[in-house]
Coordinates of C-alpha atoms in Angstrom, one line a residue:
X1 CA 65.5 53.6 108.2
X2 CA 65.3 50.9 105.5
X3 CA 66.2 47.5 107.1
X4 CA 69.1 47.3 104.5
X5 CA 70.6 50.5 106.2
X6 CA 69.7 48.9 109.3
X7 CA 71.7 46.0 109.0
X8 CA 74.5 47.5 107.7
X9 CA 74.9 49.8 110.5
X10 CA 74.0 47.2 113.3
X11 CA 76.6 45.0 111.2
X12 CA 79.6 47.6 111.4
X13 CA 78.5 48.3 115.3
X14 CA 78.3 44.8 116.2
X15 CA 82.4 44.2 114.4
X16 CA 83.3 47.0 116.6
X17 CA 81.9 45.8 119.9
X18 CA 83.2 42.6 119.5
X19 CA 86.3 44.0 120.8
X20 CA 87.0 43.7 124.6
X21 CA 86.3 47.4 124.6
X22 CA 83.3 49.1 123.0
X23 CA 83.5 51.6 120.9
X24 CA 85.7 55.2 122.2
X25 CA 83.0 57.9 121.3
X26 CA 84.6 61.0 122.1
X27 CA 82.4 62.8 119.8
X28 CA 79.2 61.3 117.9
X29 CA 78.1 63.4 114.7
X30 CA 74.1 62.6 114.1
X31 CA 71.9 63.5 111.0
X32 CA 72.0 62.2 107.3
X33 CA 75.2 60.7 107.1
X34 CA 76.2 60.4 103.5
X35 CA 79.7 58.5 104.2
X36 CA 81.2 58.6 100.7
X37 CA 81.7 55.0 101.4
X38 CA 80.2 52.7 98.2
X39 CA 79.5 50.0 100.9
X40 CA 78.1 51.7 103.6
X41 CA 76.8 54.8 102.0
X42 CA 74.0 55.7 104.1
X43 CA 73.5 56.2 107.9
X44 CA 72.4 58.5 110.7
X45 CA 75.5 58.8 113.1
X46 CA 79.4 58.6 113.4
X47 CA 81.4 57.9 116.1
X48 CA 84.8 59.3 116.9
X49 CA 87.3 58.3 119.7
X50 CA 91.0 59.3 119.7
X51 CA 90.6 61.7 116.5
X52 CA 90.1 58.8 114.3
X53 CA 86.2 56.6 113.1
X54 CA 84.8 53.9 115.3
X55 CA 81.3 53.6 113.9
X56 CA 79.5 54.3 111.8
X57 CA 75.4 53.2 111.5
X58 CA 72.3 53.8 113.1
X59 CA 71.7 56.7 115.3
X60 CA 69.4 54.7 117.7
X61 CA 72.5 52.2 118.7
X62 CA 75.5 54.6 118.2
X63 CA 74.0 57.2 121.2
X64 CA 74.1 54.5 123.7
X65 CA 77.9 55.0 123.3
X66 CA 77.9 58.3 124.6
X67 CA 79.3 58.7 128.0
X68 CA 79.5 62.1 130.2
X69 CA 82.5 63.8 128.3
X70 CA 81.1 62.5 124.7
X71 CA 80.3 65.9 122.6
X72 CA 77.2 65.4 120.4
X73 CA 76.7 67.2 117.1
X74 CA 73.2 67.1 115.5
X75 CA 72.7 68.9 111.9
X76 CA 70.4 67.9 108.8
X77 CA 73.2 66.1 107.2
X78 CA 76.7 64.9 108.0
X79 CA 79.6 64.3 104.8
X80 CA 83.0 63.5 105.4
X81 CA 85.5 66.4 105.9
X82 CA 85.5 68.4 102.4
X83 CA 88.8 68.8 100.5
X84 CA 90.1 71.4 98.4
X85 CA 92.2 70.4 95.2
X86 CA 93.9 73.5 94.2
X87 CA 95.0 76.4 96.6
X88 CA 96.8 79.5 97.1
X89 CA 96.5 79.1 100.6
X90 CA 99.3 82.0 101.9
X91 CA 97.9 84.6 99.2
X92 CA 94.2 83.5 100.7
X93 CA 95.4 84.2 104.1
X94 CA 97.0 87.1 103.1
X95 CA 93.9 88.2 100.9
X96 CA 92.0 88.4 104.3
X97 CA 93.6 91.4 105.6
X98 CA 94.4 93.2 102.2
X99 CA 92.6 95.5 99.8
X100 CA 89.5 93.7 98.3
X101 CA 88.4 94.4 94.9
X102 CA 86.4 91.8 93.9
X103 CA 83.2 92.5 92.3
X104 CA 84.0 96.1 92.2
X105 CA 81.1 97.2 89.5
X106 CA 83.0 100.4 88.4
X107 CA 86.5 101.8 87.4
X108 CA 85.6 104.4 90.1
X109 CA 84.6 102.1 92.6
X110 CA 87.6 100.3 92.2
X111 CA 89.8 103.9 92.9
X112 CA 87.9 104.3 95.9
X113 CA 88.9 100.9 97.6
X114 CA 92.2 101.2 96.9
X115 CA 92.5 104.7 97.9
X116 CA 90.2 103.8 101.3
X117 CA 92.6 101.3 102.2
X118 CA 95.6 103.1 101.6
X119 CA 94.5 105.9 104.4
X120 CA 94.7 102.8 106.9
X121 CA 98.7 102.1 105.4
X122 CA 101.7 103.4 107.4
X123 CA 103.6 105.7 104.3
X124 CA 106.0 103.2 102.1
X125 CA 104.0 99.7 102.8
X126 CA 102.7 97.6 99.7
X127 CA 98.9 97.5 98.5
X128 CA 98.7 94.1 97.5
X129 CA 95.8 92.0 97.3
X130 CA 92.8 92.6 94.6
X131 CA 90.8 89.7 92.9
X132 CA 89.7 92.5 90.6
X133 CA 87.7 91.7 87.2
X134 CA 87.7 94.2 84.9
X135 CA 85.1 92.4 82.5
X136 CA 82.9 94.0 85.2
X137 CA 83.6 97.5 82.9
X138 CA 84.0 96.4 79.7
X139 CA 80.4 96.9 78.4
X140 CA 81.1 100.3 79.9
X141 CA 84.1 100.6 77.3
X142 CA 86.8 100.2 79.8
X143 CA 88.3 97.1 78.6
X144 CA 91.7 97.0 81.6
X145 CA 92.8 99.7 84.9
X146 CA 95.7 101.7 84.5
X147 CA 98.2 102.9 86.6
X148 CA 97.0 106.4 86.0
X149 CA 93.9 105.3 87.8
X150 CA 95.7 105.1 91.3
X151 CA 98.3 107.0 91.0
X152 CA 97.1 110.3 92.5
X153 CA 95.4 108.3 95.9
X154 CA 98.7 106.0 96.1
X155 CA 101.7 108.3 96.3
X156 CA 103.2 106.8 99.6
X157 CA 102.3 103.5 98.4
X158 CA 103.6 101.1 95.9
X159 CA 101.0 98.9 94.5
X160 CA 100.4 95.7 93.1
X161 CA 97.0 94.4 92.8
X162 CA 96.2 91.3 90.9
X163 CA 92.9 90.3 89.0
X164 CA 91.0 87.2 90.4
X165 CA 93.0 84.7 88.1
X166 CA 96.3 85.8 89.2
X167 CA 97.0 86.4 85.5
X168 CA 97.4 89.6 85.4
X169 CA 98.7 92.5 87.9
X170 CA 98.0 96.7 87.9
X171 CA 101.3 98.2 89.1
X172 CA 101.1 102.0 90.3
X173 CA 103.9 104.1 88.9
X174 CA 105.4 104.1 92.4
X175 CA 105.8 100.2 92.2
X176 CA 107.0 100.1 89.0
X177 CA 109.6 102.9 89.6
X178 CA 111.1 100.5 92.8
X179 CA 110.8 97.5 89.9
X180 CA 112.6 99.2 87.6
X181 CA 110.2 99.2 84.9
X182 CA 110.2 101.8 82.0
X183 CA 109.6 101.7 78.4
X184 CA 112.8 100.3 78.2
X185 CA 112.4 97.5 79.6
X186 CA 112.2 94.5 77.1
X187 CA 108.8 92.0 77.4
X188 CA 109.4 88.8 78.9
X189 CA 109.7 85.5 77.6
X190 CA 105.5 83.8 78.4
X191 CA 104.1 86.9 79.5
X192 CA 103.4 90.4 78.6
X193 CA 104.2 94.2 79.4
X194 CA 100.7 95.8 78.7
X195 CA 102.1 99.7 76.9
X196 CA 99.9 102.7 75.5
X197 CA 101.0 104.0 72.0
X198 CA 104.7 105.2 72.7
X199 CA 105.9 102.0 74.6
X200 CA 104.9 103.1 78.1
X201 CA 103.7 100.6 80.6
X202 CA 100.4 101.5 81.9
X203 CA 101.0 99.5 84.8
X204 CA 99.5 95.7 83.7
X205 CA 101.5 92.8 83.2
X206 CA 100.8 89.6 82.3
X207 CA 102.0 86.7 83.0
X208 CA 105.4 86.1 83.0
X209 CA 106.0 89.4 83.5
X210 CA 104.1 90.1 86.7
X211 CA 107.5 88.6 88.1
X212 CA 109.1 92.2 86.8
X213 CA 107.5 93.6 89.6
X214 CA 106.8 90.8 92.4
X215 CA 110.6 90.8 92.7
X216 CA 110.1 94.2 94.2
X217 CA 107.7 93.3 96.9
X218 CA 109.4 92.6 100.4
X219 CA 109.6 88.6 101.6
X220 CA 107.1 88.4 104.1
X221 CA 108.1 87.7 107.5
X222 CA 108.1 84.3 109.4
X223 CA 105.2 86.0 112.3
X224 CA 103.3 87.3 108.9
X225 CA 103.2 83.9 107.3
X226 CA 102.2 82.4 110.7
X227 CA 99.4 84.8 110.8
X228 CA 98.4 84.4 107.1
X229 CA 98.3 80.8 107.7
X230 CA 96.4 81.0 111.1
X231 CA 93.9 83.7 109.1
X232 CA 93.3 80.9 106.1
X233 CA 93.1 77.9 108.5
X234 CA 90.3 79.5 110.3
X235 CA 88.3 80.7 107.2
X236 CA 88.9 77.6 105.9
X237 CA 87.1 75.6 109.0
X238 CA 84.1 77.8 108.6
X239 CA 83.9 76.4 105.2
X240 CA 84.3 72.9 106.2
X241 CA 87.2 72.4 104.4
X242 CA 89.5 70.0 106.5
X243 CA 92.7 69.3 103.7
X244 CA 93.2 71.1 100.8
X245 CA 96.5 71.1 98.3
X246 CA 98.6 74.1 98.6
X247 CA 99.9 74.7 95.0
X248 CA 103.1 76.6 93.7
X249 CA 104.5 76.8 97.5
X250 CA 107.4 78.7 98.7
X251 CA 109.7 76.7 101.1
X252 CA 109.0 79.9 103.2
X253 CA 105.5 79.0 103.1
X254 CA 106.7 75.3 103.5
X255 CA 108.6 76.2 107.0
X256 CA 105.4 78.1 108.4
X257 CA 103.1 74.8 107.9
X258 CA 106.0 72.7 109.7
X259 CA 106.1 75.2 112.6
X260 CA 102.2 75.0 112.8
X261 CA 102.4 71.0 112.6
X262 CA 105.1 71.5 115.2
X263 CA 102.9 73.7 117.6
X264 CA 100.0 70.9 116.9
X265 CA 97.8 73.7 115.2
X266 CA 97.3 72.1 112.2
X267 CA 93.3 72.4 112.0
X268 CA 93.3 71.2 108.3
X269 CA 95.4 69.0 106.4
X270 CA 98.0 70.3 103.6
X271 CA 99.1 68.3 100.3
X272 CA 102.3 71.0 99.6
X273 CA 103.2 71.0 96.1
X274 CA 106.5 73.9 95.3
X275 CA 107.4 75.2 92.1
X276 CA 108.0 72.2 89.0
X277 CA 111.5 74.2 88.1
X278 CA 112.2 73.2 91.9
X279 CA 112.5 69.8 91.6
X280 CA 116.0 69.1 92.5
X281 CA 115.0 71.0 96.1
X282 CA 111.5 68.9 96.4
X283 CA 113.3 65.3 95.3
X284 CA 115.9 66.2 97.9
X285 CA 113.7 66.8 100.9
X286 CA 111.6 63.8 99.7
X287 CA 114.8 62.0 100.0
X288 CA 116.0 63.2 103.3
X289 CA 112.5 63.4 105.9
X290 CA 110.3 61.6 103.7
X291 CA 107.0 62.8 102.3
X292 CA 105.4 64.2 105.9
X293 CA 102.3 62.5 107.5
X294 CA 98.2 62.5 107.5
X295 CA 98.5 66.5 108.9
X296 CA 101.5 68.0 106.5
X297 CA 103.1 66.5 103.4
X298 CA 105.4 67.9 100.7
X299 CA 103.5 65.7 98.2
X300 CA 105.5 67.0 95.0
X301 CA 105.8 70.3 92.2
X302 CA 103.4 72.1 90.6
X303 CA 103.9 73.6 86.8
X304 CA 102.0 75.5 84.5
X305 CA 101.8 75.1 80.8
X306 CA 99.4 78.0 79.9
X307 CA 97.2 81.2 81.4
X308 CA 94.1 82.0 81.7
X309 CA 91.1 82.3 79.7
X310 CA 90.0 85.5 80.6
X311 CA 94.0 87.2 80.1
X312 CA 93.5 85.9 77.1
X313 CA 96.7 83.8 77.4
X314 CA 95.5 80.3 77.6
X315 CA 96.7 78.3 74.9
X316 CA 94.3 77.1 72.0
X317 CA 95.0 75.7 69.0
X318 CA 92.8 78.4 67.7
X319 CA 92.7 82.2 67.9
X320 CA 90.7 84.0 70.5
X321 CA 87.4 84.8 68.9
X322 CA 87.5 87.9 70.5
X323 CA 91.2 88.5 70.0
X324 CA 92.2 87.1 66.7
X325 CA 95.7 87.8 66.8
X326 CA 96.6 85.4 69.2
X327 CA 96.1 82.0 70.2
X328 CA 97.3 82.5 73.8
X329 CA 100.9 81.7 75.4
X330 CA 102.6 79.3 77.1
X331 CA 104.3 80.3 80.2
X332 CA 106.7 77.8 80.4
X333 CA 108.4 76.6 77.2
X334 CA 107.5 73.1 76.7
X335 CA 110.8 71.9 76.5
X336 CA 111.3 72.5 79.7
X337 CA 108.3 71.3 81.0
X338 CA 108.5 67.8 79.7
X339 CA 112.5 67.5 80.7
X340 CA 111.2 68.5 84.8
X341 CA 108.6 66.3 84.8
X342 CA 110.4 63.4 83.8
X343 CA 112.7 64.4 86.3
X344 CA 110.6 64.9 88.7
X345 CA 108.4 61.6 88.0
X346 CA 111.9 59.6 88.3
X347 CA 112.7 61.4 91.4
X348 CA 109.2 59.5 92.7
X349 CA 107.5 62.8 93.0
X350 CA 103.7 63.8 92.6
X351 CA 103.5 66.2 89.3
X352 CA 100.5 68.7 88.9
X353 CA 100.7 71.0 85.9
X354 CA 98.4 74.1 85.4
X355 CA 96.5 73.8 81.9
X356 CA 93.2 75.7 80.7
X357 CA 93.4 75.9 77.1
X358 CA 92.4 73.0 74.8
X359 CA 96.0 72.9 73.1
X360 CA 97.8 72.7 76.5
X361 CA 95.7 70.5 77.6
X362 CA 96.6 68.3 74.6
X363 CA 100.1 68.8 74.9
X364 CA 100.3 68.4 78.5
X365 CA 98.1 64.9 78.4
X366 CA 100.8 64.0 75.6
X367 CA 103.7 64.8 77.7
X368 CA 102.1 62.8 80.7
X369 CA 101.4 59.7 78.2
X370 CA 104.9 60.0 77.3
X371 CA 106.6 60.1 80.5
X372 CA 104.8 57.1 82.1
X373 CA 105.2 54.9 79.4
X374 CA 109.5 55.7 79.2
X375 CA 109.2 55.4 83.2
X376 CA 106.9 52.2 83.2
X377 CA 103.8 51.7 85.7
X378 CA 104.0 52.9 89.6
X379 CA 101.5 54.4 91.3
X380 CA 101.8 58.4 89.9
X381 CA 98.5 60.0 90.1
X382 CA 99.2 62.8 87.1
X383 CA 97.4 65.5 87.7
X384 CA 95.7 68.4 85.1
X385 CA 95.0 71.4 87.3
X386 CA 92.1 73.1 85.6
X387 CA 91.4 71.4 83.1
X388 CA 89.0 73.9 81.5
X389 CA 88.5 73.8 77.8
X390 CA 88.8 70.5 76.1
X391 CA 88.4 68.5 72.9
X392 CA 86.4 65.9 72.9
X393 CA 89.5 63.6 72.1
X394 CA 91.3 65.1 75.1
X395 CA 88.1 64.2 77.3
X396 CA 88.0 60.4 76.6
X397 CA 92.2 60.4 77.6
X398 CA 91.6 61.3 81.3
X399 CA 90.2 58.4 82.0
X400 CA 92.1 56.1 79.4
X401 CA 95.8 57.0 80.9
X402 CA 94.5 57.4 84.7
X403 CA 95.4 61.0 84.4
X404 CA 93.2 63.2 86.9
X405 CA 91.4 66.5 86.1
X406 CA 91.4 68.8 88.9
X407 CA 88.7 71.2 88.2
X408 CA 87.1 74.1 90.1
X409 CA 83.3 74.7 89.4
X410 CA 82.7 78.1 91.0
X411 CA 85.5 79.1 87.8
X412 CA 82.3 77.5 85.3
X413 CA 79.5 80.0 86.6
X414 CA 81.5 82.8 87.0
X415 CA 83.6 82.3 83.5
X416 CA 80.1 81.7 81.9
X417 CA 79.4 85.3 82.3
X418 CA 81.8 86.0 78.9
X419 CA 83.7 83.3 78.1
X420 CA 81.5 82.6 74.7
X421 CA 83.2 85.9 73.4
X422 CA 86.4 84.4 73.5
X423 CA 85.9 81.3 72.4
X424 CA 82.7 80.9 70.6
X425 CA 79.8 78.7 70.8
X426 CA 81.6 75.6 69.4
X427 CA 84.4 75.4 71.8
X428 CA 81.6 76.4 74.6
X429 CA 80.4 72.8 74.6
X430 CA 83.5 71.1 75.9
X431 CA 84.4 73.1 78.7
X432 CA 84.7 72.5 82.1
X433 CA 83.3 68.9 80.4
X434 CA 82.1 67.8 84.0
X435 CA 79.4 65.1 83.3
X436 CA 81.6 63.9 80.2
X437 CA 85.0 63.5 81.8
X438 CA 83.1 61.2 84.7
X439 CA 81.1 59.5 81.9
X440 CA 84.8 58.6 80.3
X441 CA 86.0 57.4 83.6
X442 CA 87.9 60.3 84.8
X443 CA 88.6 60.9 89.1
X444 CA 87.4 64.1 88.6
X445 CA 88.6 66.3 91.5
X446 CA 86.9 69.6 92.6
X447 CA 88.5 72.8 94.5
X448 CA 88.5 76.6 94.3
X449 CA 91.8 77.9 93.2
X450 CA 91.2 80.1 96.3
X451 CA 91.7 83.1 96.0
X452 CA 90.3 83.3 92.2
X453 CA 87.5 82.3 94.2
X454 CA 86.2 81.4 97.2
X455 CA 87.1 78.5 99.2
X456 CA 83.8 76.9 100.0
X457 CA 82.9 73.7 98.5
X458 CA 79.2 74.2 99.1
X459 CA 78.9 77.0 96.5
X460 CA 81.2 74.6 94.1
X461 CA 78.3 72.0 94.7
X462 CA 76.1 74.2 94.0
X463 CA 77.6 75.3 90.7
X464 CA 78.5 71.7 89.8
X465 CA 75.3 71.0 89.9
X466 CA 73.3 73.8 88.2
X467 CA 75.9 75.6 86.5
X468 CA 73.8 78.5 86.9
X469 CA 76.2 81.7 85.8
X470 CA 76.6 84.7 88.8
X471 CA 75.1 87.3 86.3
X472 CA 71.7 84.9 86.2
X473 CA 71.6 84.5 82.4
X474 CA 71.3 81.1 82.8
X475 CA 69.1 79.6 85.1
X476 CA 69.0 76.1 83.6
X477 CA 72.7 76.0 83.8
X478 CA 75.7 77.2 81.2
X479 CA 76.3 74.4 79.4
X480 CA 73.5 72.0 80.8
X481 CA 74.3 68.9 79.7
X482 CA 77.9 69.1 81.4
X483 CA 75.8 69.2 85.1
X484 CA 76.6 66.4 87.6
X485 CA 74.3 65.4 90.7
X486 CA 74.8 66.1 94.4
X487 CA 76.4 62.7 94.8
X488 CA 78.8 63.4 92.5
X489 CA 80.1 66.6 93.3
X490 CA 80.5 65.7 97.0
X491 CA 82.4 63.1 96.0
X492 CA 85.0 65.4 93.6
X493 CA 85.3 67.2 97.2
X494 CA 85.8 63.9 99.2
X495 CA 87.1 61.1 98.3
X496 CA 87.8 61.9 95.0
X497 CA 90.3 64.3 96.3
X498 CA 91.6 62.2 99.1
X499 CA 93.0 59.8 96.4
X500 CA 94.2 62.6 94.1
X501 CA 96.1 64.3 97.2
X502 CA 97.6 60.5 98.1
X503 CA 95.4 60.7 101.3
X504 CA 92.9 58.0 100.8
X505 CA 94.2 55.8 103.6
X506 CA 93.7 58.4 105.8
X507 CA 90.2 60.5 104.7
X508 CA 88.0 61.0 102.3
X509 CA 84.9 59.0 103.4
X510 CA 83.6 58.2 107.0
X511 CA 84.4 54.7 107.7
X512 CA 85.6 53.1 110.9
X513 CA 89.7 53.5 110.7
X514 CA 89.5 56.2 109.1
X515 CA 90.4 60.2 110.6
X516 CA 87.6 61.9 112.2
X517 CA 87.2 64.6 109.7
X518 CA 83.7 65.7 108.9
X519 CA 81.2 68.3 108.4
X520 CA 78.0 68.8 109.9
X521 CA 75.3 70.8 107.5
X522 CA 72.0 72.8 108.4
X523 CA 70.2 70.9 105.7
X524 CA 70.0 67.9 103.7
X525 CA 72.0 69.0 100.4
X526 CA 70.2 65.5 98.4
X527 CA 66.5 67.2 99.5
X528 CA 66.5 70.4 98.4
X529 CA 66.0 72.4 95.7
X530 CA 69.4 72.1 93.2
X531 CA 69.3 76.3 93.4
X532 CA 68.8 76.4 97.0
X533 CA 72.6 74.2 97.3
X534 CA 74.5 77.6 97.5
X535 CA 72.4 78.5 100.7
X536 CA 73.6 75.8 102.7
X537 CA 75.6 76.3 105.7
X538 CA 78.5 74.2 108.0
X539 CA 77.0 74.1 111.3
X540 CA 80.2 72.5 112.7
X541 CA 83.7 71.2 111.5
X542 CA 85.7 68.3 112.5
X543 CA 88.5 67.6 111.9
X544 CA 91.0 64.5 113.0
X545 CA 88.3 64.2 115.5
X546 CA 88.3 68.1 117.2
X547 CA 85.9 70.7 116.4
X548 CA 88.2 73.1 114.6
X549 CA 85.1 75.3 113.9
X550 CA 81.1 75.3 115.1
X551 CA 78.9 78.1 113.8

């Protein structure tokens, strides 16, 4: 241990034992602590008493602590609690027990899933689920599924499977008959009714008009969002995620967190963002009870400006080089957008807004500009969910008006696979502009957008750092010089987070006062190989001082 490291630790031992009572050390976390904490940002143990940081320094003086019921947690490397940005957390929950299709390499692979899980289905309940990806099939000529596909091995069951972006749905013709969806029906307003030659649906909608047929899928219980949650809360702790932001919430899903928080078995902590149209509702409750606490907050509403890249609806300010007709969409007209978020901002919420191409990124960043300067300064913390594909002009704002780019890099290696066919090798350069939107001063923020992908910040380090894409075309990274170093990506998952999810008083780094939330790892992610990074594992998860998970 370097004798600056030394002192440092000795130092923040010696403030604590000052006190009339040493330190409480109900739990003492020992390895390579990496503490997120400029000050302090080395040291080989933690100590927690009464869920929250005592200590924090050298492992040698922080053991004498222990005392017979002190639990001691030894791993290659110990980081503060990791935090996801951007979540679907219900659907993830939800995800866990439906029909998987991700990665499914065929058209006929993809039949046999669905039509294995509907054998386990009582006759009449929903398929729902997916994550399915159908530029998987495209070399194969099969450019999206069809309800035609499904029909024969789903005649009991109405389905509605959605591909990994949640930008598009396939909709068997039982679903879409219980929808009401016909060649008669007219396209919606920031989406699309996918039809073959004579104006039939073949079951895809994008969009907007995924809503055509959502509206026909039961409300799930009360005991199945407890469940869902309890399911996602648990997978999430494996991860070593301890807070993450639930985005685009139902107050269904808002009730089932408050009865957890209620039953104390909150083992993560939620940022709950609910619809931006639903602002009135959100200022309101804000209002009445207040934001929440450190476990549960209704932090403020969530919009969306565009789609998605690969739907081919995110909105450029060119055409698709792939798709020439169209420069994407906007799902909801701007109008309305920038009239809710001033609303919303001058109701004192927290406003997050969903944009991936380079034009709604522009328009979004000019919106925000706007709306803080009419509103004057106060502590807002605007943040661009996504944040994908970028001018270089648009880059250099983020940091200039504060505005935070919440990004998810397991999106970058997975995109990389294609995404030059759409947007060509110019446009390439600027996206998910990592190393360029820190260099500009940007908070940039890191999560998984679960369940587009998974929720495990160690494989978003890992592709943060080597931007290496899933197909392994490019193993010196997709866009190289965008890569960012260890340091940097933990701290997008930290602290980073903690102060774009209003929870920096609270988490974020290990540092006496702080809550107990850490991770313990089964190596040293600073020591080993940058490809290596994705191999990683949790060995144990802490959170507001209990070990919510241990592998």
């Amino acid at each position: 241990m370097s004798a600056v490291r030394r002192v440092a630790g000795l130092a923040l031992l010696g403030a604590m034992t000052a006190c009339a009572q040493p330190p409480r050390a109900d739990l003492i976390a020992v390895g390579r602590v990496w503490t997120g904490d400029a000050a302090v940002p080395w040291a080989q143990a933690v100590v927690v008493g009464n869920g929250a940081i005592t200590a924090v320094g050298d492992s040698a003086d922080l053991l004498r602590l222990a005392g017979p019921g002190t639990e001691v947690l030894r791993g290659a490397m110990v980081v503060p609690g990791f935090m996801d940005d951007h979540t679907h957390f219900f659907q993830g929950g939800f995800q866990l027990g439906w029909v998987d299709l991700r990665e499914t390499p065929t058209p006929e692979e993809f039949v046999r899933r669905i039509a294995a899980h509907a054998r386990t289905l009582p006759a009449g309940e929903w398929i729902l689920g997916g994550d399915w990806d159908h530029e998987y099939w495209i070399a194969a000529g099969t450019p999206l599924p069809d309800r035609r596909w499904i029909d024969s091995v789903t005649p009991e069951h109405p389905v509605m499977v959605t591909r990994y972006d949640s930008h598009m749905v396939l909709a068997n013709s039982l679903a879409l008959r219980l929808a009401g969806v016909d060649r008669r029906t007219a396209e919606v307003p920031g989406g699309e009714i996918v039809r073959r030659a004579g104006g039939e649906p073949t079951g895809v909608m994008r969009d907007a008009a995924m809503g055509l047929v959502e509206r026909a899928v039961p409300r799930p219980t009360a005991e199945q969002l407890d469940s869902a949650l309890a399911r996602g809360m648990a997978h999430a702790a494996s991860r070593g995620v301890t807070a993450v932001s639930h985005v685009s919430a139902t107050w269904d899903e808002v009730a089932a967190f408050r009865r957890a928080r209620a039953r104390e078995a909150m083992t993560l902590r939620a940022s709950i963002y609910v619809q931006l149209a639903d602002w009135r509702n959100a200022a309101e409750t804000l209002r009445v009870a207040g934001p929440g606490d450190a476990w549960l907050r209704v932090a403020g509403v969530k919009g969306m400006v565009d789609g998605s890249l690969g739907s081919t609806t995110a909105w450029f300010f060119r055409p698709y080089d792939d798709a020439p007709g169209t420069t994407g969409l906007t799902v909801t007209p701007v109008d309305s957008i920038r009239a809710w978020v001033a609303a919303a901002d001058s109701a004192g919420l927290q406003v997050v807004v969903h944009a991936i191409g380079d034009r709604a990124n522009a328009v979004l960043l000019d919106l925000f500009d706007s709306v803080a300067t009419a509103h004057g300064v106060r502590d807002r913390r605007f943040r661009v969910e996504h944040a994908q594909h970028l001018r270089p002009e648009e880059i250099a704002r983020f940091g200039r008006l504060g505005v935070l780019p919440s990004m998810q890099p397991y999106h970058a290696i997975d995109d990389g696979r294609w995404a030059w066919k759409r947007i060509g090798p110019e446009r390439i350069r600027t996206t998910y502009a990592f190393r360029s939107l820190l260099d500009g001063g940007a908070g940039l923020m890191f999560g998984s957008d679960w369940t587009v992908a998974p929720i495990d910040p160690l494989l978003g380090v890992y592709a943060a750092v080597t931007r290496r894409t899933l197909d392994g075309k490019h193993p010196e990274g997709w866009v190289p010089e965008e890569k960012i170093t260890v340091e940097e990506a933990l701290r997008a998952y930290t602290a980073a987070n903690a102060f774009g999810m209003f929870l920096d008083g609270v988490a974020g780094r290990l540092r006496p006062g702080l809550q107990g939330d850490l991770v313990v790892l089964d190596r040293d992610l600073t020591a080993i190989p940058a490809e290596t990074l994705g191999d990683a594992r949790v060995l144990a998860t802490v959170a507001g001082g209990r070990v919510v998970y241990r592998r």
